[in-house]
PDB file of C-alpha atoms in Angstrom:
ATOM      1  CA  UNK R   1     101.343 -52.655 220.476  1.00 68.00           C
ATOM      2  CA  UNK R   2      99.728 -49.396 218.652  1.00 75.00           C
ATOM      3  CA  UNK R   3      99.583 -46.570 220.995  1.00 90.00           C
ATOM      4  CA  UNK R   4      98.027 -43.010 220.683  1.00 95.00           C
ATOM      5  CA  UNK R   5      99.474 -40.038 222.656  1.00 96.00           C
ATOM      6  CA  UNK R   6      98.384 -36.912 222.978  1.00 97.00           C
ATOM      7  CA  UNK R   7     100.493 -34.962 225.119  1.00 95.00           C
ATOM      8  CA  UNK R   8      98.782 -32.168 225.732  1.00 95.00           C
ATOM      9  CA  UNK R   9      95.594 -32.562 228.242  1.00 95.00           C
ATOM     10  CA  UNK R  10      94.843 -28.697 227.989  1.00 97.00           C
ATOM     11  CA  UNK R  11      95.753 -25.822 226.027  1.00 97.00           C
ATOM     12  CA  UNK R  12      94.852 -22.511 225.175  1.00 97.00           C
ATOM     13  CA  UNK R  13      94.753 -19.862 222.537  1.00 97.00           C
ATOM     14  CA  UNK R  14      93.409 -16.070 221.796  1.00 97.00           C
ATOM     15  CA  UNK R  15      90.556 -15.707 219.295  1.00 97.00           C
ATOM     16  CA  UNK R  16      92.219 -15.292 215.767  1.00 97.00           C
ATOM     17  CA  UNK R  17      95.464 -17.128 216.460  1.00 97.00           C
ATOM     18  CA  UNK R  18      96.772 -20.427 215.454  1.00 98.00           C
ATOM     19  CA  UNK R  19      97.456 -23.509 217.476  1.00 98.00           C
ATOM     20  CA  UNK R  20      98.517 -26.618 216.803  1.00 98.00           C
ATOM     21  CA  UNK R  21      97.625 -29.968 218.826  1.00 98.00           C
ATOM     22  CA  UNK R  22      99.961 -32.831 218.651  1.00 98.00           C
ATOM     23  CA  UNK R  23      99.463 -36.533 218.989  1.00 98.00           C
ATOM     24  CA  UNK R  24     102.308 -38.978 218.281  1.00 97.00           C
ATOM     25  CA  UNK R  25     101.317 -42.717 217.783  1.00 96.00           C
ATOM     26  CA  UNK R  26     102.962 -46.270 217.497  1.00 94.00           C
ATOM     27  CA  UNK R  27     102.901 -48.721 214.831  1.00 91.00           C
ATOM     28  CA  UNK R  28     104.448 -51.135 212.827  1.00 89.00           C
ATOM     29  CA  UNK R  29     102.039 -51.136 210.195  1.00 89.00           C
ATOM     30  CA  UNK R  30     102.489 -49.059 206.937  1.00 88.00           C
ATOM     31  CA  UNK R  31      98.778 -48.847 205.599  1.00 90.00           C
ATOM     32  CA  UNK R  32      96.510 -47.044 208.216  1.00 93.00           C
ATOM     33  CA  UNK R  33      94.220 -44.485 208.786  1.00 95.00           C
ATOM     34  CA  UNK R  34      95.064 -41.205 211.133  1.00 96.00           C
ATOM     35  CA  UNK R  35      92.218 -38.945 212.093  1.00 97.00           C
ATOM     36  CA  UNK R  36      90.889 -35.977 214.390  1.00 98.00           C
ATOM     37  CA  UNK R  37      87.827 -35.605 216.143  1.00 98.00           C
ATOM     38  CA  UNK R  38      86.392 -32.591 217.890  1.00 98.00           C
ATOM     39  CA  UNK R  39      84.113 -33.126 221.114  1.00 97.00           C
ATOM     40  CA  UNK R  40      82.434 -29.695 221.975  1.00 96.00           C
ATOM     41  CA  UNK R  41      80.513 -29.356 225.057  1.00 93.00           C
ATOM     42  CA  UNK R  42      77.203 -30.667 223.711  1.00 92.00           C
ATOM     43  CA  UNK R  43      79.041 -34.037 223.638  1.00 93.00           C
ATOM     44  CA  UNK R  44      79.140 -34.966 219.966  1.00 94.00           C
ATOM     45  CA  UNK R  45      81.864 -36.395 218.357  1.00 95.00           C
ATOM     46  CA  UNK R  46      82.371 -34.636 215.014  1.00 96.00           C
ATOM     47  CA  UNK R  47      84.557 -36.033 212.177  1.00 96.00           C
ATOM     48  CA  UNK R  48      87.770 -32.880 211.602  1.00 97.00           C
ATOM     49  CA  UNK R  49      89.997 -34.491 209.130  1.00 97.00           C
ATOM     50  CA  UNK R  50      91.036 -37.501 207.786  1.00 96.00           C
ATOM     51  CA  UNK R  51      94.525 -38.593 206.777  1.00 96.00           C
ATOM     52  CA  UNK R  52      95.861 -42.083 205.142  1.00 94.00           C
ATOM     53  CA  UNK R  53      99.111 -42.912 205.518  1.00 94.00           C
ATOM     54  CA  UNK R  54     100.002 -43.810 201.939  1.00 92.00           C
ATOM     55  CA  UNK R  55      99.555 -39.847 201.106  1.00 91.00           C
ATOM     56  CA  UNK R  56     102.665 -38.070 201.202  1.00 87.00           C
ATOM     57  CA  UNK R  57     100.136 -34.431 201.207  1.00 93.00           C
ATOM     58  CA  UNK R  58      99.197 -33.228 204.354  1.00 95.00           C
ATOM     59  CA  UNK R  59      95.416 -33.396 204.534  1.00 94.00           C
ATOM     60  CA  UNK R  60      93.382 -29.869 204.734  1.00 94.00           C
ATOM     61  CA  UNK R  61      89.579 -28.961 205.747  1.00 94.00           C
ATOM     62  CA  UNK R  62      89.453 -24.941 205.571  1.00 95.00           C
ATOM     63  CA  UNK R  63      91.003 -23.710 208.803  1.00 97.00           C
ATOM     64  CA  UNK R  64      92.011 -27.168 209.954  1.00 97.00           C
ATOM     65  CA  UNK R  65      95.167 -28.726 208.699  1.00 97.00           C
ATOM     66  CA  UNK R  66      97.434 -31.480 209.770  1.00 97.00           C
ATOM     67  CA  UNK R  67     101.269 -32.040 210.022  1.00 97.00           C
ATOM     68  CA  UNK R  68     101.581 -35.509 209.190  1.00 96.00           C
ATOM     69  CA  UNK R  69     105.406 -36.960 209.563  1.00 96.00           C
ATOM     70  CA  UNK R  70     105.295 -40.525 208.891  1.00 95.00           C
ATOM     71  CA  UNK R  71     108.691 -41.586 209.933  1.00 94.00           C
ATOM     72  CA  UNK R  72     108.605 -39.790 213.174  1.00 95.00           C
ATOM     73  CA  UNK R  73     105.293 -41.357 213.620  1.00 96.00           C
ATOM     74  CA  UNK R  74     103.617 -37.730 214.269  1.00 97.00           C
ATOM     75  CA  UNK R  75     100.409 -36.143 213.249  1.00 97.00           C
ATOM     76  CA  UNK R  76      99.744 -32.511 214.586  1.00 98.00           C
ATOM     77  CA  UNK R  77      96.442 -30.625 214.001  1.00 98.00           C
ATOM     78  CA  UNK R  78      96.721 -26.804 212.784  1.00 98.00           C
ATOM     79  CA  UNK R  79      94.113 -24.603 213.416  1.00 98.00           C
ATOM     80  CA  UNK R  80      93.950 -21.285 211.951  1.00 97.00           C
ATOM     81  CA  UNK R  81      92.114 -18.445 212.289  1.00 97.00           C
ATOM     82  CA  UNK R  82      90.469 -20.043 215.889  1.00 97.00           C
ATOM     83  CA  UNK R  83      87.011 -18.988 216.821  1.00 97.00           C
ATOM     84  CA  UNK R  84      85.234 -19.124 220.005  1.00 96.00           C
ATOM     85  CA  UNK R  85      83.300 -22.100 218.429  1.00 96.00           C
ATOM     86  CA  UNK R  86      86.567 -24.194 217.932  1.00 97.00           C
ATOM     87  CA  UNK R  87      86.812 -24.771 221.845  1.00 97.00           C
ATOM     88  CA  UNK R  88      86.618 -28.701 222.637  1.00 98.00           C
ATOM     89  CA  UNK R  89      88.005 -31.822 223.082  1.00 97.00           C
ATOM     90  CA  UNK R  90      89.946 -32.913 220.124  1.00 98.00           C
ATOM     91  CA  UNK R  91      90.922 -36.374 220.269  1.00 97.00           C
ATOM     92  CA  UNK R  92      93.665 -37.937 217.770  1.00 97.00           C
ATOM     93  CA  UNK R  93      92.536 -41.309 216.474  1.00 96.00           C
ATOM     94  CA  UNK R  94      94.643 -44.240 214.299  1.00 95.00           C
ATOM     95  CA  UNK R  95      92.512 -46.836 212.693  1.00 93.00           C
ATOM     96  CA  UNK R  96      94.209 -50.256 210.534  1.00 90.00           C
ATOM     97  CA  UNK R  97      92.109 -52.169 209.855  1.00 82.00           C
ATOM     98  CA  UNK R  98      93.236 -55.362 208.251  1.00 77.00           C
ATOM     99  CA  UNK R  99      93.852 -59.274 209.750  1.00 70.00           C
ATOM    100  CA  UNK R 100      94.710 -57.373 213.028  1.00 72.00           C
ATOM    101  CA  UNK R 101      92.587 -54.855 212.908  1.00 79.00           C
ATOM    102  CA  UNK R 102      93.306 -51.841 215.584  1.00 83.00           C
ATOM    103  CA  UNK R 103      91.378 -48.791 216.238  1.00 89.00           C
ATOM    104  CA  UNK R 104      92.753 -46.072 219.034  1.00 92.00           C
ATOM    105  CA  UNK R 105      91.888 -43.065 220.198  1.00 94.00           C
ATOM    106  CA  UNK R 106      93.868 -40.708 222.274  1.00 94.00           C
ATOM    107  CA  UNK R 107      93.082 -39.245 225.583  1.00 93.00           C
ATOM    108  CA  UNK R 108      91.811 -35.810 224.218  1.00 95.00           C
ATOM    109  CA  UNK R 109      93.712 -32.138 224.471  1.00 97.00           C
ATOM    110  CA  UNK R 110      91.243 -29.683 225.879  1.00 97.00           C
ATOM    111  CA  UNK R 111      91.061 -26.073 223.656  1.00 98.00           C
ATOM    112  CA  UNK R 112      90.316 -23.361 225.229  1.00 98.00           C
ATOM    113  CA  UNK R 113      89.626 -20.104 223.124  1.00 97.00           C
ATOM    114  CA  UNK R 114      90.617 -16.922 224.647  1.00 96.00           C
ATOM    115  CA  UNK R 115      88.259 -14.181 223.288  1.00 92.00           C
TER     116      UNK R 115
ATOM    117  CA  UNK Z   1      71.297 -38.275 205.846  1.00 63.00           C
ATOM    118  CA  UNK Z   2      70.029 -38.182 209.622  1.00 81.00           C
ATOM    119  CA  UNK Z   3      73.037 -39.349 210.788  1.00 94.00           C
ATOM    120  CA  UNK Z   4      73.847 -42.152 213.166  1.00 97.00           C
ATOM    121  CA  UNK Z   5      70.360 -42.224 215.201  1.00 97.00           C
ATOM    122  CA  UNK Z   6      70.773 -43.138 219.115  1.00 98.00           C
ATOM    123  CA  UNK Z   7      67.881 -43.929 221.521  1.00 97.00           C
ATOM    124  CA  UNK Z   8      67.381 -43.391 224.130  1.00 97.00           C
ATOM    125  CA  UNK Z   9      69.546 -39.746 225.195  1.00 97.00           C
ATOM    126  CA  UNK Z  10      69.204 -40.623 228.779  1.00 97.00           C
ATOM    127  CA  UNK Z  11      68.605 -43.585 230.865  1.00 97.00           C
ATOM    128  CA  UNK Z  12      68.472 -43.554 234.634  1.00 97.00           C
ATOM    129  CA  UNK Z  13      68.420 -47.307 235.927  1.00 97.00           C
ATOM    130  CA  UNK Z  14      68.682 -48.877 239.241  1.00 97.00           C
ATOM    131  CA  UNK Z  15      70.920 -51.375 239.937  1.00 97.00           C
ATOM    132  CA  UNK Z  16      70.183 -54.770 238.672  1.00 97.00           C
ATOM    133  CA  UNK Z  17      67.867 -53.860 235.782  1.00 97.00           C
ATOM    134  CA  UNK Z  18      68.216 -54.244 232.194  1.00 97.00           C
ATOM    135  CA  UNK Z  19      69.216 -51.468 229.776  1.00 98.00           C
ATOM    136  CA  UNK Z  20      68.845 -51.837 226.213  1.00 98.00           C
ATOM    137  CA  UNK Z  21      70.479 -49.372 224.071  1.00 98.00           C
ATOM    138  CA  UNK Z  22      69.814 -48.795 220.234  1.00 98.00           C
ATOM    139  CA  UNK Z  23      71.404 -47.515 216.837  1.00 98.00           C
ATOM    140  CA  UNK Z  24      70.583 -46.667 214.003  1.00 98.00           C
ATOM    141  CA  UNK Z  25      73.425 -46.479 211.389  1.00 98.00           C
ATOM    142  CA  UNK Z  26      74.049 -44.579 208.430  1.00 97.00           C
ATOM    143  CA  UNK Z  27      72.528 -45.756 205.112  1.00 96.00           C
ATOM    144  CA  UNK Z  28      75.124 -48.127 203.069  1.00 95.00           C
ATOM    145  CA  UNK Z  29      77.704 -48.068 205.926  1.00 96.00           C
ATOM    146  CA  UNK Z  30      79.043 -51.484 206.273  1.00 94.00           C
ATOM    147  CA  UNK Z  31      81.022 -50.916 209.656  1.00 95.00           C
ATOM    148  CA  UNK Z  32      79.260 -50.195 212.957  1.00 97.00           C
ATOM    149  CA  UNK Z  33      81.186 -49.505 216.292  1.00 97.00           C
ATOM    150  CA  UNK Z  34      80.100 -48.856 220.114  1.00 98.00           C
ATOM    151  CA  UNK Z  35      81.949 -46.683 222.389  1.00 97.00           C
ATOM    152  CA  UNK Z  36      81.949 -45.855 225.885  1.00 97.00           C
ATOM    153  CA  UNK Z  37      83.133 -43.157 227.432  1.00 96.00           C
ATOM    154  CA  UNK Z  38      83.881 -41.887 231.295  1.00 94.00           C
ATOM    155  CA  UNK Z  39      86.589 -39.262 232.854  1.00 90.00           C
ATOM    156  CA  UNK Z  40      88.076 -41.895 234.076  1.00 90.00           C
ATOM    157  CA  UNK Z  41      88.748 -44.657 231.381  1.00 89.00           C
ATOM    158  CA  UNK Z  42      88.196 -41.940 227.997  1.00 90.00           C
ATOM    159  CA  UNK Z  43      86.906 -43.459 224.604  1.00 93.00           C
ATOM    160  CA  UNK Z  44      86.860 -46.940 224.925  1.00 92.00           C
ATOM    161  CA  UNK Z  45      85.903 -49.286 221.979  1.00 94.00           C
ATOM    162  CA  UNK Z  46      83.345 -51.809 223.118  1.00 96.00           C
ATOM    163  CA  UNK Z  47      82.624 -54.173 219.748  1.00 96.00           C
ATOM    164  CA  UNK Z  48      81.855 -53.298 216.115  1.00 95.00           C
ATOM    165  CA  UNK Z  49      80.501 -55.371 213.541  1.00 95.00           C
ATOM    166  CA  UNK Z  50      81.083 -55.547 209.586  1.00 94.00           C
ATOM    167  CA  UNK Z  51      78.207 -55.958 207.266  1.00 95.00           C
ATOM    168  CA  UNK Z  52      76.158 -56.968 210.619  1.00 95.00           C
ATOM    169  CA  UNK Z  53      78.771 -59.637 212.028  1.00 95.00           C
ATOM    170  CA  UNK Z  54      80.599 -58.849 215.285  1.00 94.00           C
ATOM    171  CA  UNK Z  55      84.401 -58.669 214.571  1.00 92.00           C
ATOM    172  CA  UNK Z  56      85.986 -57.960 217.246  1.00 91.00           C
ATOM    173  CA  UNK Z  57      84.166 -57.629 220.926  1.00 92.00           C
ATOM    174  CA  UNK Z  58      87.295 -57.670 222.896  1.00 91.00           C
ATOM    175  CA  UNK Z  59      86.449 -54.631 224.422  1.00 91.00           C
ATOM    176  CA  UNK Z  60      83.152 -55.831 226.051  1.00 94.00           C
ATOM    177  CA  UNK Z  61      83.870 -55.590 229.776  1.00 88.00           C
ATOM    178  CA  UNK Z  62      82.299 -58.543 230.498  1.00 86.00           C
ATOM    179  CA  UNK Z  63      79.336 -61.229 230.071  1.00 91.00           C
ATOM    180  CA  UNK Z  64      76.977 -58.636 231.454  1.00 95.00           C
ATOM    181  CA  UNK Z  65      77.151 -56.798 228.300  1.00 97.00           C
ATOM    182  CA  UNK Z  66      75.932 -58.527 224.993  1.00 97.00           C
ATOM    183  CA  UNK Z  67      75.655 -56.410 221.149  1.00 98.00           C
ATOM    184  CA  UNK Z  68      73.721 -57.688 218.072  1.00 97.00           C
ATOM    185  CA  UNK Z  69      72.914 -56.099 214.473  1.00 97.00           C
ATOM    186  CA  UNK Z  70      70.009 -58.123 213.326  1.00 97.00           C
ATOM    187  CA  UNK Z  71      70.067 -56.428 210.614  1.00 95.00           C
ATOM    188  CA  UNK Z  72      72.163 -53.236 208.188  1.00 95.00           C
ATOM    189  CA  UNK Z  73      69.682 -50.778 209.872  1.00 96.00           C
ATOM    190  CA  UNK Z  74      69.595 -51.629 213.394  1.00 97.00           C
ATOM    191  CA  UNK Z  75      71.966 -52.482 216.364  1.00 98.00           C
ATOM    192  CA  UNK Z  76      71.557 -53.112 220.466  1.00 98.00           C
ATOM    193  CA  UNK Z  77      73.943 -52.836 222.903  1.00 98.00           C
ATOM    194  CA  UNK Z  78      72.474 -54.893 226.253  1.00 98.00           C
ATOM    195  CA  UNK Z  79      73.261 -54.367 229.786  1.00 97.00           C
ATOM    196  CA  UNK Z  80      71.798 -57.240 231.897  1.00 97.00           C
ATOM    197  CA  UNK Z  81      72.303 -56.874 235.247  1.00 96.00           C
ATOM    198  CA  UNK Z  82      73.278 -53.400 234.854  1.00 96.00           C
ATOM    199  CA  UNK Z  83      75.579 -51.837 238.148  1.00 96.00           C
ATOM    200  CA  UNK Z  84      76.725 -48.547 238.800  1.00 97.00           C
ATOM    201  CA  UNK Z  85      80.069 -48.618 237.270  1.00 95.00           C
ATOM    202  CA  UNK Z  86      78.069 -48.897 233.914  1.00 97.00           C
ATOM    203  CA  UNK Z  87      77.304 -45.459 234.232  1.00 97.00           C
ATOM    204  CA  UNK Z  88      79.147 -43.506 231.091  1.00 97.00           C
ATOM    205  CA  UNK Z  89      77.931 -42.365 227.891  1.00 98.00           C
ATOM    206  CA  UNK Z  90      77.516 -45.020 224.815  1.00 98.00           C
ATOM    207  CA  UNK Z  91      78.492 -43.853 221.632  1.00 98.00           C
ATOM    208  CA  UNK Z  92      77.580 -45.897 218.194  1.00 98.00           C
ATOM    209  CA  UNK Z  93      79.328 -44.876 215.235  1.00 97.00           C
ATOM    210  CA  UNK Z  94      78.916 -45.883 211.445  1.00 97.00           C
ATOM    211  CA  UNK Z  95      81.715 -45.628 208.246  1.00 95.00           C
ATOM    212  CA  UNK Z  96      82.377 -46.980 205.530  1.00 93.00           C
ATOM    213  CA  UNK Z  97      85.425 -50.035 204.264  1.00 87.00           C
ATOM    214  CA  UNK Z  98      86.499 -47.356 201.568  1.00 85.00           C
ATOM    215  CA  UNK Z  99      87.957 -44.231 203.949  1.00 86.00           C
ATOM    216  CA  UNK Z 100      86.858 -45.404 207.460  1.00 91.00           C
ATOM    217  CA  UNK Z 101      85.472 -42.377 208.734  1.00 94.00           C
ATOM    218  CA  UNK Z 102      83.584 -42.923 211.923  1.00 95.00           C
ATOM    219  CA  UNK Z 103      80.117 -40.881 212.349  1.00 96.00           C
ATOM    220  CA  UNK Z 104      79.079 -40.662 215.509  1.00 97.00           C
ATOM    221  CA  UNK Z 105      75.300 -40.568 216.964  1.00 97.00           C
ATOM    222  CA  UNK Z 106      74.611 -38.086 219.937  1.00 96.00           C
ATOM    223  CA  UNK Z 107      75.173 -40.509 222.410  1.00 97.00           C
ATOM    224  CA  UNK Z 108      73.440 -42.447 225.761  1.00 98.00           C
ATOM    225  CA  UNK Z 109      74.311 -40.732 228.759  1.00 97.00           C
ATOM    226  CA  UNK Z 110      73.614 -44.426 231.019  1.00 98.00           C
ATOM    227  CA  UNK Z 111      72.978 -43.119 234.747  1.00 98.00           C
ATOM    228  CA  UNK Z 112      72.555 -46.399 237.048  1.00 98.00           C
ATOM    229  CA  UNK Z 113      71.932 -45.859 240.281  1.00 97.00           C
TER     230      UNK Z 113
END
């Protein structure tokens, strides 16, 4: 059965620093969808970056990146730069959808941002 | 684009009555999901629908909740009797079949006392 794990319930980081989130998965499928969300405190779930598996180039939005390793089943989020607005809930999601279609999301990793 | 539209923000119940939630999805989205939410239990995925037909509800707790989409604008998620365990917040979220990108609305925060 697919699984999503993010290992990581909290972490923390000083304003201007990078940190990277991890979230490991499992899957027998080869076509599927990887993503991160961010949930700040006002509750919103906000679309960070999308990756699909078939892409061999990790996927970038401006200060967000991801480390995707597809054999190891692994797909880290890199943030860069971090500012006192990046503190949330950032949840790791897999999504194939297909004749079994499956759609997971991870328990969240908390980021705090140290000013 | 408004977004994925989400009434009402709140709802405090009582025990017993129905609660009707509503969403509004993203113009030309095809897929439409609900969520709930609690410390306890995280993101869960209720149903979704394609192109207004239910797919897969295996996440519906049970008979006391029900979900239509009448119609490519317009979905309901139905609590009827609603108890306190039902208290979370509901999420409905819109993408498309070409990159499956979820939007989320702002969510129901469902208080039933």
């Amino acid at each position: 059965a697919q699984t999503v794990t993010q290992s990581q319930p909290e972490m923390s980081v000083q304003e201007a620093e990078t940190v990277t989130l991890s979230c490991t998965y499992d899957t027998s499928e080869s076509d599927y969808y990887l993503f991160w969300y961010k949930q700040p405190p006002s509750r919103q779930m906000i679309l960070v970056i999308r990756q699909e598996a078939y892409k061999q180039q990790n996927a970038t939005e401006n200060r967000f990146s991801v480390n995707f390793q597809k054999a190891a089943k692994s797909f880290s989020l890199k943030i860069s730069d971090s500012q006192l607005g990046d503190a949330a809930m950032y949840f790791c999601a897999y999504i194939y959808m297909n004749r079994d279609d499956k759609i997971i999301f991870g328990k969240g990793t908390r980021l705090h941002i140290l000013p | 684009d408004a977004g994925v539209i989400q009434s009402p923000r709140h709802e405090v119940t009582e025990m017993g009555q129905e609660v009707t939630l509503r969403c509004k999805p993203i113009s030309g989205h095809d897929y439409l999901f609900w969520y709930r939410q609690t410390m306890m239990r995280g993101l869960e995925l209720l149903i979704y629908f394609n192109n207004n037909v239910p797919i897969d509800d295996s996440g519906m707790p049970e008979d006391r909740f029900s979900a239509k989409m009448p119609n490519a604008s317009f979905s309901t998620l139905k609590i009827q009797p609603s108890e306190p365990r039902d208290s979370a917040v509901y999420f409905c979220a819109s993408s498309l079949s070409t990159n499956y990108e979820q939007y989320f609305g702002p969510g129901t925060r469902l208080t039933v006392t």
